[in-house]
Short mmCIF file of C-alpha atoms in Angstrom, two decimals:
data_model
loop_
_atom_site.label_atom_id
_atom_site.label_comp_id
_atom_site.label_asym_id
_atom_site.label_seq_id
_atom_site.Cartn_x
_atom_site.Cartn_y
_atom_site.Cartn_z
CA UNK A 1 25.37 20.53 -14.51
CA UNK A 2 22.80 17.91 -13.46
CA UNK A 3 19.85 17.02 -15.71
CA UNK A 4 16.09 16.77 -15.18
CA UNK A 5 16.27 13.07 -14.35
CA UNK A 6 18.73 13.75 -11.52
CA UNK A 7 16.57 16.36 -9.80
CA UNK A 8 13.39 14.36 -10.33
CA UNK A 9 15.03 11.33 -8.73
CA UNK A 10 15.83 13.48 -5.71
CA UNK A 11 12.17 14.49 -5.55
CA UNK A 12 11.07 10.85 -5.81
CA UNK A 13 13.45 9.85 -3.01
CA UNK A 14 12.05 12.60 -0.81
CA UNK A 15 8.50 11.44 -1.50
CA UNK A 16 9.32 7.79 -0.77
CA UNK A 17 10.67 8.68 2.68
CA UNK A 18 7.06 9.27 3.84
CA UNK A 19 5.86 5.81 2.74
CA UNK A 20 2.76 4.83 4.70
CA UNK A 21 2.40 8.22 6.41
CA UNK A 22 0.39 10.18 3.83
CA UNK A 23 -2.62 7.88 3.27
CA UNK A 24 -5.12 8.59 1.81
CA UNK A 25 -3.05 11.25 0.06
CA UNK A 26 -0.30 10.49 -2.46
CA UNK A 27 3.44 10.50 -1.86
CA UNK A 28 4.84 13.73 -3.31
CA UNK A 29 8.30 15.27 -3.36
CA UNK A 30 9.46 18.62 -4.73
CA UNK A 31 12.83 20.18 -5.56
CA UNK A 32 13.45 23.79 -6.68
CA UNK A 33 16.61 24.52 -8.69
CA UNK A 34 18.01 27.95 -9.58
CA UNK A 35 21.16 28.44 -11.68
CA UNK A 36 22.22 24.84 -11.11
CA UNK A 37 21.82 24.98 -7.33
CA UNK A 38 19.09 23.38 -5.20
CA UNK A 39 17.38 26.21 -3.32
CA UNK A 40 14.36 24.38 -1.92
CA UNK A 41 13.14 20.87 -1.15
CA UNK A 42 9.96 19.49 0.32
CA UNK A 43 7.75 16.46 0.72
CA UNK A 44 4.22 15.73 1.81
CA UNK A 45 4.85 14.28 5.25
CA UNK A 46 1.37 13.45 6.49
CA UNK A 47 -2.26 13.76 5.40
CA UNK A 48 -3.64 17.15 6.40
CA UNK A 49 -0.20 18.79 6.53
CA UNK A 50 1.23 21.16 3.88
CA UNK A 51 1.98 19.69 0.49
CA UNK A 52 5.49 19.16 -0.86
CA UNK A 53 5.45 22.35 -2.94
CA UNK A 54 4.61 24.46 0.12
CA UNK A 55 7.66 23.20 2.02
CA UNK A 56 9.91 23.66 -1.01
CA UNK A 57 8.82 27.25 -1.66
CA UNK A 58 9.12 28.16 2.04
CA UNK A 59 12.72 26.97 1.94
CA UNK A 60 13.53 28.67 -1.36
CA UNK A 61 11.95 32.03 -0.57
CA UNK A 62 12.86 34.65 -3.18
CA UNK A 63 15.40 32.27 -4.72
CA UNK A 64 12.54 30.44 -6.46
CA UNK A 65 12.12 33.42 -8.83
CA UNK A 66 13.15 32.30 -12.31
CA UNK A 67 13.95 28.77 -11.15
CA UNK A 68 12.65 25.30 -12.03
CA UNK A 69 10.31 23.26 -9.88
CA UNK A 70 10.58 19.48 -10.03
CA UNK A 71 7.55 17.74 -8.57
CA UNK A 72 6.61 14.06 -8.65
CA UNK A 73 2.86 14.64 -9.11
CA UNK A 74 0.89 17.31 -10.94
CA UNK A 75 0.25 20.26 -8.57
CA UNK A 76 -3.28 20.07 -7.24
CA UNK A 77 -5.86 22.49 -8.64
CA UNK A 78 -8.65 22.05 -6.09
CA UNK A 79 -9.33 23.08 -2.52
CA UNK A 80 -9.08 20.25 0.01
CA UNK A 81 -7.68 20.50 3.52
CA UNK A 82 -5.09 22.85 2.00
CA UNK A 83 -5.28 25.43 -0.83
CA UNK A 84 -4.44 24.40 -4.41
CA UNK A 85 -0.72 24.13 -5.05
CA UNK A 86 -1.12 25.21 -8.69
CA UNK A 87 -1.95 28.74 -7.48
CA UNK A 88 1.13 28.76 -5.25
CA UNK A 89 3.32 27.72 -8.17
CA UNK A 90 1.81 30.44 -10.38
CA UNK A 91 2.60 33.10 -7.79
CA UNK A 92 6.10 31.82 -7.01
CA UNK A 93 7.82 33.25 -10.08
CA UNK A 94 9.31 29.96 -11.29
CA UNK A 95 9.71 29.93 -15.04
CA UNK A 96 9.62 26.16 -15.55
CA UNK A 97 7.89 23.19 -13.92
CA UNK A 98 8.86 19.54 -14.51
CA UNK A 99 6.19 17.02 -13.51
CA UNK A 100 6.70 13.26 -13.32
CA UNK A 101 3.03 12.28 -13.75
CA UNK A 102 -0.47 13.70 -14.03
CA UNK A 103 -2.98 13.42 -11.22
CA UNK A 104 -4.66 9.99 -11.67
CA UNK A 105 -8.07 11.30 -10.60
CA UNK A 106 -9.98 11.46 -13.92
CA UNK A 107 -11.98 14.47 -12.76
CA UNK A 108 -8.93 16.64 -12.13
CA UNK A 109 -6.10 15.14 -14.25
CA UNK A 110 -4.38 17.84 -16.30
CA UNK A 111 -6.14 20.82 -14.75
CA UNK A 112 -3.19 21.86 -12.63
CA UNK A 113 -0.85 21.58 -15.60
CA UNK A 114 -3.19 23.62 -17.78
CA UNK A 115 -3.43 26.36 -15.14
CA UNK A 116 0.35 26.68 -15.12
CA UNK A 117 0.64 26.74 -18.90
CA UNK A 118 -2.09 29.37 -19.13
CA UNK A 119 -0.04 31.47 -16.73
CA UNK A 120 2.90 31.34 -19.17
CA UNK A 121 4.96 28.80 -17.24
CA UNK A 122 6.81 26.17 -19.25
CA UNK A 123 5.64 22.71 -18.13
CA UNK A 124 7.20 19.38 -19.02
CA UNK A 125 5.40 16.17 -18.08
CA UNK A 126 6.65 12.58 -17.93
CA UNK A 127 10.18 12.75 -16.53
CA UNK A 128 10.72 9.46 -14.63
CA UNK A 129 7.04 8.73 -15.09
CA UNK A 130 7.33 4.97 -14.56
CA UNK A 131 9.07 5.42 -11.21
CA UNK A 132 6.41 7.92 -10.16
CA UNK A 133 3.61 5.56 -11.16
CA UNK A 134 5.14 2.75 -9.10
CA UNK A 135 5.69 5.02 -6.11
CA UNK A 136 2.01 5.99 -6.03
CA UNK A 137 0.48 2.70 -7.14
CA UNK A 138 -1.75 2.65 -4.06
CA UNK A 139 -3.07 6.18 -4.63
CA UNK A 140 -3.63 5.58 -8.34
CA UNK A 141 -5.58 2.41 -7.58
CA UNK A 142 -7.70 4.25 -5.01
CA UNK A 143 -8.55 7.02 -7.47
CA UNK A 144 -9.50 4.66 -10.29
CA UNK A 145 -11.41 2.00 -8.34
CA UNK A 146 -12.50 3.55 -4.99
CA UNK A 147 -11.17 0.38 -3.31
CA UNK A 148 -8.15 -0.47 -1.17
CA UNK A 149 -4.95 -1.62 -2.87
CA UNK A 150 -4.56 -5.30 -1.94
CA UNK A 151 -1.12 -6.83 -1.38
CA UNK A 152 -0.79 -10.60 -0.97
CA UNK A 153 2.21 -11.35 1.24
CA UNK A 154 3.43 -14.81 2.14
CA UNK A 155 6.60 -16.74 2.90
CA UNK A 156 7.28 -20.15 1.41
CA UNK A 157 9.97 -22.75 0.93
CA UNK A 158 11.63 -23.27 -2.42
CA UNK A 159 9.12 -26.02 -3.20
CA UNK A 160 6.17 -23.72 -2.51
CA UNK A 161 5.11 -24.71 1.01
CA UNK A 162 3.98 -22.29 3.72
CA UNK A 163 3.64 -24.85 6.52
CA UNK A 164 3.96 -28.53 7.34
CA UNK A 165 0.98 -30.89 7.11
CA UNK A 166 0.08 -30.06 10.74
CA UNK A 167 0.33 -26.29 10.23
CA UNK A 168 3.76 -25.63 11.74
CA UNK A 169 5.33 -22.62 10.02
CA UNK A 170 7.64 -20.82 12.47
CA UNK A 171 9.95 -19.86 11.03
CA UNK A 172 10.21 -20.42 7.27
CA UNK A 173 12.27 -17.30 6.59
CA UNK A 174 15.14 -15.70 8.46
CA UNK A 175 15.24 -12.74 10.80
CA UNK A 176 16.01 -10.16 8.10
CA UNK A 177 12.99 -11.16 6.00
CA UNK A 178 10.72 -11.11 9.05
CA UNK A 179 11.94 -7.60 9.90
CA UNK A 180 11.12 -6.57 6.35
CA UNK A 181 7.55 -7.81 6.86
CA UNK A 182 7.18 -5.59 9.91
CA UNK A 183 8.43 -2.65 7.86
CA UNK A 184 5.62 -3.45 5.41
CA UNK A 185 3.10 -3.47 8.25
CA UNK A 186 4.37 -0.04 9.25
CA UNK A 187 3.53 1.27 5.77
CA UNK A 188 0.00 -0.04 5.18
CA UNK A 189 -3.35 0.98 6.59
CA UNK A 190 -4.49 -2.53 7.43
CA UNK A 191 -3.51 -6.18 7.71
CA UNK A 192 -6.01 -8.94 6.91
CA UNK A 193 -6.26 -12.56 8.03
CA UNK A 194 -8.97 -15.18 8.27
CA UNK A 195 -10.55 -16.37 11.49
CA UNK A 196 -8.67 -19.67 11.13
CA UNK A 197 -5.37 -17.85 11.65
CA UNK A 198 -6.78 -16.08 14.71
CA UNK A 199 -7.97 -19.35 16.27
CA UNK A 200 -4.78 -21.29 15.45
CA UNK A 201 -2.08 -18.69 16.25
CA UNK A 202 -3.82 -15.95 18.31
CA UNK A 203 -1.62 -13.31 16.65
CA UNK A 204 -1.44 -9.67 17.76
CA UNK A 205 -0.89 -8.50 14.15
CA UNK A 206 1.10 -5.51 15.35
CA UNK A 207 4.29 -3.91 14.06
CA UNK A 208 7.52 -4.76 15.87
CA UNK A 209 10.67 -2.96 14.74
CA UNK A 210 13.97 -3.20 16.62
CA UNK A 211 15.09 0.40 16.10
CA UNK A 212 11.87 2.43 16.34
CA UNK A 213 8.21 2.33 17.20
CA UNK A 214 6.20 1.37 14.15
CA UNK A 215 2.62 2.09 13.21
CA UNK A 216 0.22 -0.67 14.13
CA UNK A 217 -2.10 -1.34 11.19
CA UNK A 218 -5.83 -1.81 11.52
CA UNK A 219 -6.52 -5.54 11.98
CA UNK A 220 -9.18 -6.98 9.61
CA UNK A 221 -10.56 -10.44 10.32
CA UNK A 222 -12.67 -12.32 7.78
CA UNK A 223 -15.06 -14.37 9.92
CA UNK A 224 -18.12 -15.82 8.19
CA UNK A 225 -19.87 -17.24 11.28
CA UNK A 226 -18.22 -15.04 13.93
CA UNK A 227 -15.93 -17.61 15.58
CA UNK A 228 -13.27 -15.10 16.70
CA UNK A 229 -12.64 -15.66 20.43
CA UNK A 230 -13.79 -12.62 22.39
CA UNK A 231 -10.48 -12.68 24.31
CA UNK A 232 -8.22 -13.03 21.25
CA UNK A 233 -5.28 -10.62 21.02
CA UNK A 234 -6.80 -8.93 17.97
CA UNK A 235 -9.87 -7.87 19.99
CA UNK A 236 -7.71 -5.63 22.22
CA UNK A 237 -8.48 -2.38 20.46
CA UNK A 238 -6.36 -0.20 22.75
CA UNK A 239 -3.41 -1.41 20.65
CA UNK A 240 -5.00 -0.87 17.23
CA UNK A 241 -8.41 -0.77 15.59
CA UNK A 242 -9.96 -4.12 14.71
CA UNK A 243 -12.62 -4.67 12.07
CA UNK A 244 -14.35 -8.02 11.72
CA UNK A 245 -16.00 -8.66 8.37
CA UNK A 246 -18.82 -11.13 8.88
CA UNK A 247 -22.12 -12.27 7.38
CA UNK A 248 -25.31 -10.30 7.59
CA UNK A 249 -27.39 -11.64 10.45
CA UNK A 250 -24.55 -11.84 12.98
CA UNK A 251 -25.38 -8.49 14.57
CA UNK A 252 -26.55 -10.01 17.87
CA UNK A 253 -23.38 -12.08 18.32
CA UNK A 254 -21.29 -9.01 17.51
CA UNK A 255 -22.57 -7.29 20.66
CA UNK A 256 -20.24 -9.55 22.69
CA UNK A 257 -17.12 -7.79 21.36
CA UNK A 258 -16.20 -4.52 23.09
CA UNK A 259 -14.55 -1.91 20.89
CA UNK A 260 -14.43 -4.05 17.75
CA UNK A 261 -15.93 -2.60 14.58
CA UNK A 262 -18.05 -4.76 12.29
CA UNK A 263 -18.81 -4.82 8.59
CA UNK A 264 -21.69 -7.05 7.50
CA UNK A 265 -21.72 -8.35 3.93
CA UNK A 266 -23.76 -10.81 1.96
CA UNK A 267 -22.69 -14.42 1.53
CA UNK A 268 -22.26 -15.89 -1.95
CA UNK A 269 -21.65 -19.63 -2.46
CA UNK A 270 -20.87 -20.01 1.21
CA UNK A 271 -18.24 -17.25 1.26
CA UNK A 272 -18.20 -13.61 2.27
CA UNK A 273 -18.56 -11.25 -0.69
CA UNK A 274 -15.03 -9.85 -0.93
CA UNK A 275 -16.00 -7.17 -3.45
CA UNK A 276 -18.59 -5.78 -1.04
CA UNK A 277 -16.11 -6.09 1.83
CA UNK A 278 -13.46 -4.03 0.01
CA UNK A 279 -16.03 -1.39 -0.94
CA UNK A 280 -17.04 -1.06 2.71
CA UNK A 281 -13.46 -1.02 3.99
CA UNK A 282 -12.62 1.85 1.63
CA UNK A 283 -15.55 3.80 3.04
CA UNK A 284 -14.01 3.14 6.47
CA UNK A 285 -10.88 4.97 5.29
CA UNK A 286 -8.68 1.98 4.46
CA UNK A 287 -6.61 2.61 1.34
CA UNK A 288 -4.32 -0.44 1.31
CA UNK A 289 -4.39 -3.91 2.85
CA UNK A 290 -1.66 -6.46 3.49
CA UNK A 291 -3.26 -9.89 3.18
CA UNK A 292 -1.41 -12.33 5.46
CA UNK A 293 -4.03 -15.06 5.44
CA UNK A 294 -3.61 -18.76 4.83
CA UNK A 295 -4.21 -20.73 1.66
CA UNK A 296 -8.00 -20.37 1.64
CA UNK A 297 -7.97 -16.60 2.15
CA UNK A 298 -5.27 -16.18 -0.49
CA UNK A 299 -7.22 -18.35 -2.93
CA UNK A 300 -10.43 -16.42 -2.33
CA UNK A 301 -8.77 -13.10 -3.19
CA UNK A 302 -6.96 -14.64 -6.16
CA UNK A 303 -10.05 -16.19 -7.74
CA UNK A 304 -12.00 -12.97 -7.19
CA UNK A 305 -9.30 -11.05 -9.08
CA UNK A 306 -8.70 -8.76 -6.12
CA UNK A 307 -4.94 -9.07 -5.59
CA UNK A 308 -3.10 -6.02 -6.92
CA UNK A 309 0.44 -6.95 -5.89
CA UNK A 310 2.33 -10.00 -4.64
CA UNK A 311 5.22 -9.85 -2.18
CA UNK A 312 6.66 -13.34 -1.77
CA UNK A 313 9.54 -14.39 0.48
CA UNK A 314 11.25 -17.59 -0.64
CA UNK A 315 13.43 -19.46 1.83
CA UNK A 316 16.30 -21.77 0.75
CA UNK A 317 14.50 -24.78 2.20
CA UNK A 318 12.70 -27.75 0.68
CA UNK A 319 9.90 -29.15 2.82
CA UNK A 320 8.37 -31.81 0.57
CA UNK A 321 5.36 -33.86 1.59
CA UNK A 322 2.08 -34.49 -0.20
CA UNK A 323 0.09 -32.80 2.56
CA UNK A 324 2.33 -29.81 3.29
CA UNK A 325 0.35 -26.60 2.97
CA UNK A 326 0.65 -24.36 -0.09
CA UNK A 327 0.03 -20.58 -0.35
CA UNK A 328 -3.15 -20.98 -2.43
CA UNK A 329 -5.59 -23.79 -1.84
CA UNK A 330 -9.28 -23.77 -2.76
CA UNK A 331 -10.74 -25.49 -5.79
CA UNK A 332 -8.42 -27.30 -8.18
CA UNK A 333 -8.22 -26.34 -11.85
CA UNK A 334 -7.94 -28.77 -14.76
CA UNK A 335 -5.27 -27.19 -16.95
CA UNK A 336 -2.24 -24.93 -16.75
CA UNK A 337 -4.16 -22.48 -18.94
CA UNK A 338 -6.34 -21.69 -15.90
CA UNK A 339 -3.36 -20.35 -13.93
CA UNK A 340 -3.34 -16.72 -12.87
CA UNK A 341 -0.65 -14.98 -14.93
CA UNK A 342 1.84 -12.68 -13.22
CA UNK A 343 4.68 -10.39 -14.21
CA UNK A 344 7.85 -10.44 -12.11
CA UNK A 345 8.85 -6.89 -11.27
CA UNK A 346 11.74 -7.19 -8.86
CA UNK A 347 13.80 -9.88 -7.11
CA UNK A 348 16.26 -9.18 -4.31
CA UNK A 349 18.05 -11.08 -1.59
CA UNK A 350 17.17 -10.27 2.02
CA UNK A 351 19.46 -12.16 4.36
CA UNK A 352 19.42 -15.77 3.18
CA UNK A 353 15.98 -15.42 1.56
CA UNK A 354 14.64 -14.01 -1.69
CA UNK A 355 11.93 -11.37 -1.94
CA UNK A 356 9.92 -11.38 -5.15
CA UNK A 357 7.63 -8.53 -6.21
CA UNK A 358 5.07 -9.51 -8.84
CA UNK A 359 1.88 -8.07 -10.32
CA UNK A 360 -1.10 -9.65 -12.07
CA UNK A 361 -0.43 -9.58 -15.79
CA UNK A 362 -2.64 -6.99 -17.44
CA UNK A 363 -5.20 -8.38 -19.83
#
């Protein structure tokens, strides 16, 4: 006989298989168990499509009667593009519901659970909660801040260099790590760089996977004075959407770019207001952003306190050099006490390189 943790882990694995496909909705998986046998499974595959519970109950049919539903997120209690799942659960005949975590939206959190309990269904909340919170970190952040979830991604040598003094950086990491980066691109709504990267490298910023066609993210370019070449690869919007964030007053110059979208923000201390930029990008439907900029872009997001997650690839190489480029440049600080504090979450080896997942330390 398997326990609650076992079935909830199955539901979490189902949910995770749709990574990057459900935005702006959460990742949700569901498993229905009756007399020790799995009779139904489901996941939310794509925004606008049926929720995980719907798929699971369709599979289970009458076998759901008297069974237990395991679901990674509290069943919704409101009408959106689909009817509330809490009503479906009430009508299904299950006698018990196990929920990993409550809905993070403060206006609805707990309502679905209360509806089920009022209907006489036993509800347990919190099984594998930490795993569920990590799985839906992007959605939780969206609900609490109404801003995109920002991931800072960079590759560096063991001594913390991202390029030589003259900007040469191809390739710091190996093929496996670079493939992993393209898998990340496939999962996020958008990828962000500064205009300096566009001018220097003329990147396409698309997703290239060897075994399948990936999703090309929206390309976001931070460009204070609108220096992006009109014939740059990122301006070819038949491949993917491109949004240039620039200063107010550049509207006339923007008319030169066909198909490119623009967001105009105020300038503070000679820099684009990143807070205003993220607010506007969220309104444009962008829920998460992979920042692949250089040292200045990284430093701007860091000092503004706008990085929510770090994904760092470390190559077994030592570059050295007083002028080799580091991941974060910008203004110097006087003491170690001024350092941004992080918490290491996970370290793994990918090919010959290391991948480190870290988060800003709370408080």
